[in-house]
PDB file of C-alpha atoms in Angstrom:
ATOM      1  CA  MET G 101     -27.872  12.822 -24.426  1.00 53.00           C
ATOM      2  CA  SER G 102     -27.170   9.180 -25.117  1.00 62.00           C
ATOM      3  CA  ALA G 103     -29.646   6.417 -24.320  1.00 66.00           C
ATOM      4  CA  PHE G 104     -26.871   4.885 -22.169  1.00 75.00           C
ATOM      5  CA  ASP G 105     -26.427   7.849 -19.799  1.00 80.00           C
ATOM      6  CA  ASN G 106     -26.872   7.023 -16.146  1.00 82.00           C
ATOM      7  CA  LYS G 107     -28.339  10.102 -14.456  1.00 79.00           C
ATOM      8  CA  ARG G 108     -28.135   8.677 -10.926  1.00 78.00           C
ATOM      9  CA  LYS G 109     -24.468   7.789 -11.392  1.00 72.00           C
ATOM     10  CA  LYS G 110     -23.679  11.274 -12.696  1.00 72.00           C
ATOM     11  CA  ALA G 111     -25.549  12.905  -9.791  1.00 71.00           C
ATOM     12  CA  PHE G 112     -23.740  10.712  -7.266  1.00 68.00           C
ATOM     13  CA  LEU G 113     -20.304  11.468  -8.717  1.00 62.00           C
ATOM     14  CA  ALA G 114     -21.064  15.184  -9.031  1.00 66.00           C
ATOM     15  CA  GLY G 115     -22.057  15.309  -5.358  1.00 63.00           C
ATOM     16  CA  ARG G 116     -18.933  13.530  -4.142  1.00 67.00           C
ATOM     17  CA  GLU G 117     -16.162  15.732  -2.904  1.00 76.00           C
ATOM     18  CA  LEU G 118     -12.821  14.784  -4.417  1.00 78.00           C
ATOM     19  CA  CYS G 119      -9.824  14.315  -2.199  1.00 78.00           C
ATOM     20  CA  SER G 120      -7.084  16.914  -2.376  1.00 76.00           C
ATOM     21  CA  LEU G 121      -3.342  16.965  -1.819  1.00 77.00           C
ATOM     22  CA  ASP G 122      -3.927  20.266   0.007  1.00 78.00           C
ATOM     23  CA  ASP G 123      -6.008  18.515   2.666  1.00 80.00           C
ATOM     24  CA  PRO G 124      -4.015  18.336   5.941  1.00 82.00           C
ATOM     25  CA  ASN G 125      -5.384  14.802   6.421  1.00 80.00           C
ATOM     26  CA  ASP G 126      -4.027  13.599   3.074  1.00 77.00           C
ATOM     27  CA  SER G 127      -1.445  10.860   3.685  1.00 79.00           C
ATOM     28  CA  LEU G 128       0.256  10.655   0.300  1.00 80.00           C
ATOM     29  CA  VAL G 129       3.607  11.928   1.572  1.00 85.00           C
ATOM     30  CA  ASP G 130       3.557   9.422   4.459  1.00 89.00           C
ATOM     31  CA  ARG G 131       3.234   6.388   2.223  1.00 94.00           C
ATOM     32  CA  CYS G 132       6.361   4.578   1.090  1.00 97.00           C
ATOM     33  CA  LYS G 133       7.129   4.083  -2.562  1.00 97.00           C
ATOM     34  CA  PHE G 134       8.807   1.293  -4.513  1.00 98.00           C
ATOM     35  CA  ASN G 135      11.158   1.830  -7.445  1.00 98.00           C
ATOM     36  CA  PHE G 136      12.418  -1.005  -9.678  1.00 98.00           C
ATOM     37  CA  HIS G 137      14.898   0.981 -11.779  1.00 98.00           C
ATOM     38  CA  TYR G 138      17.871  -0.797 -10.148  1.00 98.00           C
ATOM     39  CA  PHE G 139      16.356  -4.289 -10.373  1.00 98.00           C
ATOM     40  CA  THR G 140      18.865  -6.826 -11.681  1.00 98.00           C
ATOM     41  CA  VAL G 141      19.270 -10.590 -11.779  1.00 98.00           C
ATOM     42  CA  GLN G 142      22.222 -12.536 -10.426  1.00 97.00           C
ATOM     43  CA  ASP G 143      22.802 -16.282 -10.092  1.00 97.00           C
ATOM     44  CA  ALA G 144      21.930 -16.201  -6.367  1.00 96.00           C
ATOM     45  CA  GLY G 145      18.581 -14.540  -7.068  1.00 97.00           C
ATOM     46  CA  GLN G 146      15.692 -14.829  -9.459  1.00 98.00           C
ATOM     47  CA  ASN G 147      13.948 -12.912 -12.194  1.00 98.00           C
ATOM     48  CA  PHE G 148      10.175 -12.391 -12.202  1.00 98.00           C
ATOM     49  CA  PRO G 149       9.468 -15.311 -14.603  1.00 98.00           C
ATOM     50  CA  ASP G 150      11.337 -17.628 -12.188  1.00 98.00           C
ATOM     51  CA  TRP G 151       8.690 -17.101  -9.502  1.00 97.00           C
ATOM     52  CA  SER G 152       5.346 -18.864  -9.709  1.00 96.00           C
ATOM     53  CA  HIS G 153       2.192 -16.956 -10.552  1.00 98.00           C
ATOM     54  CA  GLY G 154       1.123 -17.320  -6.918  1.00 96.00           C
ATOM     55  CA  ASP G 155       4.455 -15.986  -5.628  1.00 96.00           C
ATOM     56  CA  LEU G 156       4.211 -12.943  -7.914  1.00 97.00           C
ATOM     57  CA  ILE G 157       0.657 -12.246  -6.764  1.00 97.00           C
ATOM     58  CA  SER G 158       1.856 -12.519  -3.161  1.00 96.00           C
ATOM     59  CA  LEU G 159       4.725 -10.110  -3.895  1.00 98.00           C
ATOM     60  CA  LEU G 160       2.352  -7.534  -5.368  1.00 98.00           C
ATOM     61  CA  GLN G 161      -0.089  -7.948  -2.488  1.00 98.00           C
ATOM     62  CA  HIS G 162       2.758  -7.384  -0.016  1.00 98.00           C
ATOM     63  CA  ILE G 163       3.952  -4.278  -1.891  1.00 98.00           C
ATOM     64  CA  LYS G 164       0.398  -2.927  -1.974  1.00 98.00           C
ATOM     65  CA  GLU G 165       0.131  -3.428   1.795  1.00 98.00           C
ATOM     66  CA  TYR G 166       3.567  -1.899   2.438  1.00 98.00           C
ATOM     67  CA  CYS G 167       2.505   1.241   0.553  1.00 97.00           C
ATOM     68  CA  ASN G 168      -0.081   2.002   3.261  1.00 97.00           C
ATOM     69  CA  PHE G 169       2.639   3.184   5.655  1.00 98.00           C
ATOM     70  CA  PRO G 170       6.082   4.815   5.642  1.00 98.00           C
ATOM     71  CA  LEU G 171       9.191   2.626   5.567  1.00 98.00           C
ATOM     72  CA  SER G 172       9.838   3.505   9.228  1.00 98.00           C
ATOM     73  CA  HIS G 173       6.600   1.710  10.171  1.00 98.00           C
ATOM     74  CA  TRP G 174       7.806  -1.548   8.613  1.00 98.00           C
ATOM     75  CA  MET G 175      11.175  -1.263  10.367  1.00 98.00           C
ATOM     76  CA  ARG G 176       9.256  -1.502  13.671  1.00 97.00           C
ATOM     77  CA  GLN G 177       6.822  -4.287  12.721  1.00 97.00           C
ATOM     78  CA  PRO G 178       7.937  -7.639  14.180  1.00 95.00           C
ATOM     79  CA  ILE G 179       7.956 -10.760  12.058  1.00 92.00           C
ATOM     80  CA  GLY G 180       9.331 -14.216  12.747  1.00 85.00           C
ATOM     81  CA  LYS G 181      11.344 -15.001  15.871  1.00 86.00           C
ATOM     82  CA  SER G 182      13.274 -11.758  16.226  1.00 85.00           C
ATOM     83  CA  GLY G 183      13.124  -9.807  12.965  1.00 91.00           C
ATOM     84  CA  THR G 184      11.121  -6.982  11.478  1.00 96.00           C
ATOM     85  CA  VAL G 185       9.253  -6.785   8.183  1.00 97.00           C
ATOM     86  CA  LEU G 186      11.868  -4.331   6.868  1.00 98.00           C
ATOM     87  CA  ALA G 187      15.479  -4.531   8.001  1.00 96.00           C
ATOM     88  CA  ILE G 188      17.984  -1.919   6.868  1.00 97.00           C
ATOM     89  CA  TYR G 189      21.512  -3.285   7.222  1.00 94.00           C
ATOM     90  CA  GLY G 190      23.479  -0.298   5.983  1.00 92.00           C
ATOM     91  CA  GLY G 191      26.341  -1.463   3.803  1.00 95.00           C
ATOM     92  CA  PHE G 192      26.309  -4.427   1.469  1.00 96.00           C
ATOM     93  CA  PRO G 193      26.723  -7.616   3.560  1.00 94.00           C
ATOM     94  CA  LYS G 194      30.128  -9.261   3.698  1.00 93.00           C
ATOM     95  CA  LYS G 195      28.532 -12.738   3.807  1.00 93.00           C
ATOM     96  CA  SER G 196      26.307 -12.768   0.728  1.00 96.00           C
ATOM     97  CA  ASP G 197      25.872 -14.966  -2.318  1.00 97.00           C
ATOM     98  CA  PHE G 198      25.065 -11.766  -4.248  1.00 98.00           C
ATOM     99  CA  SER G 199      27.530  -9.109  -5.354  1.00 97.00           C
ATOM    100  CA  HIS G 200      27.086  -5.339  -5.212  1.00 97.00           C
ATOM    101  CA  PRO G 201      25.842  -4.273  -8.673  1.00 98.00           C
ATOM    102  CA  LYS G 202      28.007  -1.536 -10.178  1.00 97.00           C
ATOM    103  CA  HIS G 203      24.934   0.517 -11.150  1.00 98.00           C
ATOM    104  CA  VAL G 204      23.762   0.820  -7.515  1.00 98.00           C
ATOM    105  CA  PRO G 205      25.143   3.914  -5.743  1.00 97.00           C
ATOM    106  CA  HIS G 206      27.817   3.260  -3.139  1.00 96.00           C
ATOM    107  CA  GLN G 207      25.769   5.341  -0.632  1.00 97.00           C
ATOM    108  CA  ALA G 208      22.940   2.791  -0.750  1.00 98.00           C
ATOM    109  CA  ARG G 209      21.602   1.635   2.624  1.00 98.00           C
ATOM    110  CA  TRP G 210      20.956  -2.033   1.853  1.00 98.00           C
ATOM    111  CA  GLY G 211      18.039  -3.875   3.357  1.00 98.00           C
ATOM    112  CA  ARG G 212      15.265  -6.364   2.783  1.00 97.00           C
ATOM    113  CA  PHE G 213      11.534  -6.800   3.064  1.00 98.00           C
ATOM    114  CA  ARG G 214      10.675 -10.211   4.457  1.00 96.00           C
ATOM    115  CA  LEU G 215       7.837 -11.623   2.362  1.00 95.00           C
ATOM    116  CA  ASN G 216       7.499 -15.034   4.031  1.00 87.00           C
ATOM    117  CA  HIS G 217       9.713 -17.642   5.688  1.00 82.00           C
ATOM    118  CA  SER G 218      12.539 -17.520   3.138  1.00 87.00           C
ATOM    119  CA  LYS G 219      11.477 -15.105   0.364  1.00 95.00           C
ATOM    120  CA  ARG G 220      12.887 -11.579   0.471  1.00 97.00           C
ATOM    121  CA  LEU G 221      12.729  -8.413  -1.633  1.00 98.00           C
ATOM    122  CA  ILE G 222      16.244  -6.987  -1.478  1.00 99.00           C
ATOM    123  CA  GLY G 223      17.015  -3.368  -2.151  1.00 99.00           C
ATOM    124  CA  PHE G 224      18.121  -0.110  -0.643  1.00 99.00           C
ATOM    125  CA  THR G 225      17.094   3.282   0.616  1.00 98.00           C
ATOM    126  CA  ILE G 226      19.019   6.512   0.435  1.00 97.00           C
ATOM    127  CA  PRO G 227      20.797   7.839   3.534  1.00 97.00           C
ATOM    128  CA  PRO G 228      18.508   9.981   5.722  1.00 95.00           C
ATOM    129  CA  GLU G 229      20.824  12.979   5.380  1.00 97.00           C
ATOM    130  CA  LEU G 230      19.962  13.116   1.658  1.00 96.00           C
ATOM    131  CA  ASN G 231      16.210  13.270   2.298  1.00 96.00           C
ATOM    132  CA  GLY G 232      14.842  16.458   0.717  1.00 96.00           C
ATOM    133  CA  VAL G 233      18.221  17.435  -0.742  1.00 97.00           C
ATOM    134  CA  GLU G 234      18.076  18.674  -4.312  1.00 97.00           C
ATOM    135  CA  HIS G 235      19.851  16.526  -6.891  1.00 96.00           C
ATOM    136  CA  ARG G 236      22.452  18.652  -8.712  1.00 95.00           C
ATOM    137  CA  GLY G 237      21.613  17.332 -12.159  1.00 95.00           C
ATOM    138  CA  SER G 238      17.829  17.203 -12.177  1.00 96.00           C
ATOM    139  CA  GLY G 239      16.761  19.705  -9.542  1.00 96.00           C
ATOM    140  CA  LEU G 240      14.459  17.025  -8.056  1.00 97.00           C
ATOM    141  CA  ARG G 241      14.639  16.111  -4.365  1.00 96.00           C
ATOM    142  CA  TYR G 242      15.732  12.820  -2.859  1.00 96.00           C
ATOM    143  CA  CYS G 243      13.171  10.868  -0.811  1.00 95.00           C
ATOM    144  CA  SER G 244      14.239   8.503   1.970  1.00 96.00           C
ATOM    145  CA  ASN G 245      10.743   6.959   1.992  1.00 97.00           C
ATOM    146  CA  THR G 246      11.439   5.078  -1.260  1.00 98.00           C
ATOM    147  CA  PHE G 247      12.624   1.462  -1.390  1.00 99.00           C
ATOM    148  CA  TYR G 248      14.691   0.710  -4.494  1.00 99.00           C
ATOM    149  CA  ALA G 249      14.194  -2.997  -5.295  1.00 99.00           C
ATOM    150  CA  VAL G 250      17.321  -4.722  -6.639  1.00 99.00           C
ATOM    151  CA  PHE G 251      16.969  -8.502  -6.147  1.00 98.00           C
ATOM    152  CA  LEU G 252      14.359 -11.209  -5.653  1.00 98.00           C
ATOM    153  CA  ASP G 253      15.746 -13.649  -3.089  1.00 98.00           C
ATOM    154  CA  ALA G 254      13.664 -16.812  -2.729  1.00 97.00           C
ATOM    155  CA  ASP G 255      16.297 -18.715  -0.747  1.00 93.00           C
ATOM    156  CA  HIS G 256      17.558 -16.186   1.822  1.00 90.00           C
ATOM    157  CA  ARG G 257      20.955 -15.854   0.137  1.00 94.00           C
ATOM    158  CA  PHE G 258      21.449 -12.081   0.365  1.00 95.00           C
ATOM    159  CA  TRP G 259      22.351 -11.976   4.044  1.00 89.00           C
ATOM    160  CA  VAL G 260      23.750 -15.461   4.603  1.00 85.00           C
ATOM    161  CA  SER G 261      23.058 -16.749   8.116  1.00 77.00           C
ATOM    162  CA  GLY G 262      22.571 -20.083   9.830  1.00 62.00           C
ATOM    163  CA  GLU G 263      18.967 -20.078   8.579  1.00 52.00           C
ATOM    164  CA  ALA G 264      19.958 -19.880   4.894  1.00 44.00           C
ATOM    165  CA  LYS G 265      19.024 -22.838   2.735  1.00 43.00           C
TER     166      LYS G 265
END
């Protein structure tokens, strides 16, 4: 035994029961996930280095908070005058300063997480009818509780409205 062993710490950790995915109270499957594979930069949006350190910390804090619940929860949470934290629009908006990236599937259900007054995380989910369906190539199953981030939108230019700057 090393002179640096902590017997009380070892006893405490040994006595703690570890959580299990088999536990009916485990909430892992309920929590939404974020995927940045489709992330791209266009002139209307920004790349990570374009945002301040504080804005990036805020983004990560928001994502951490969002991961506590399923996407459906955030679609019901009010924010601002009449919106919700997560809005799923469906198709790519007709009035947008962005263009549909060719590497994003045409089935994408486009939407946005509202981070603050004008900042948005733009991305998509898969259609609900694909949830749990096995992908032909990989044998893995689609998950409709995943948000695929595509753009950073600091100026509300994805879905252009009267509020856009």
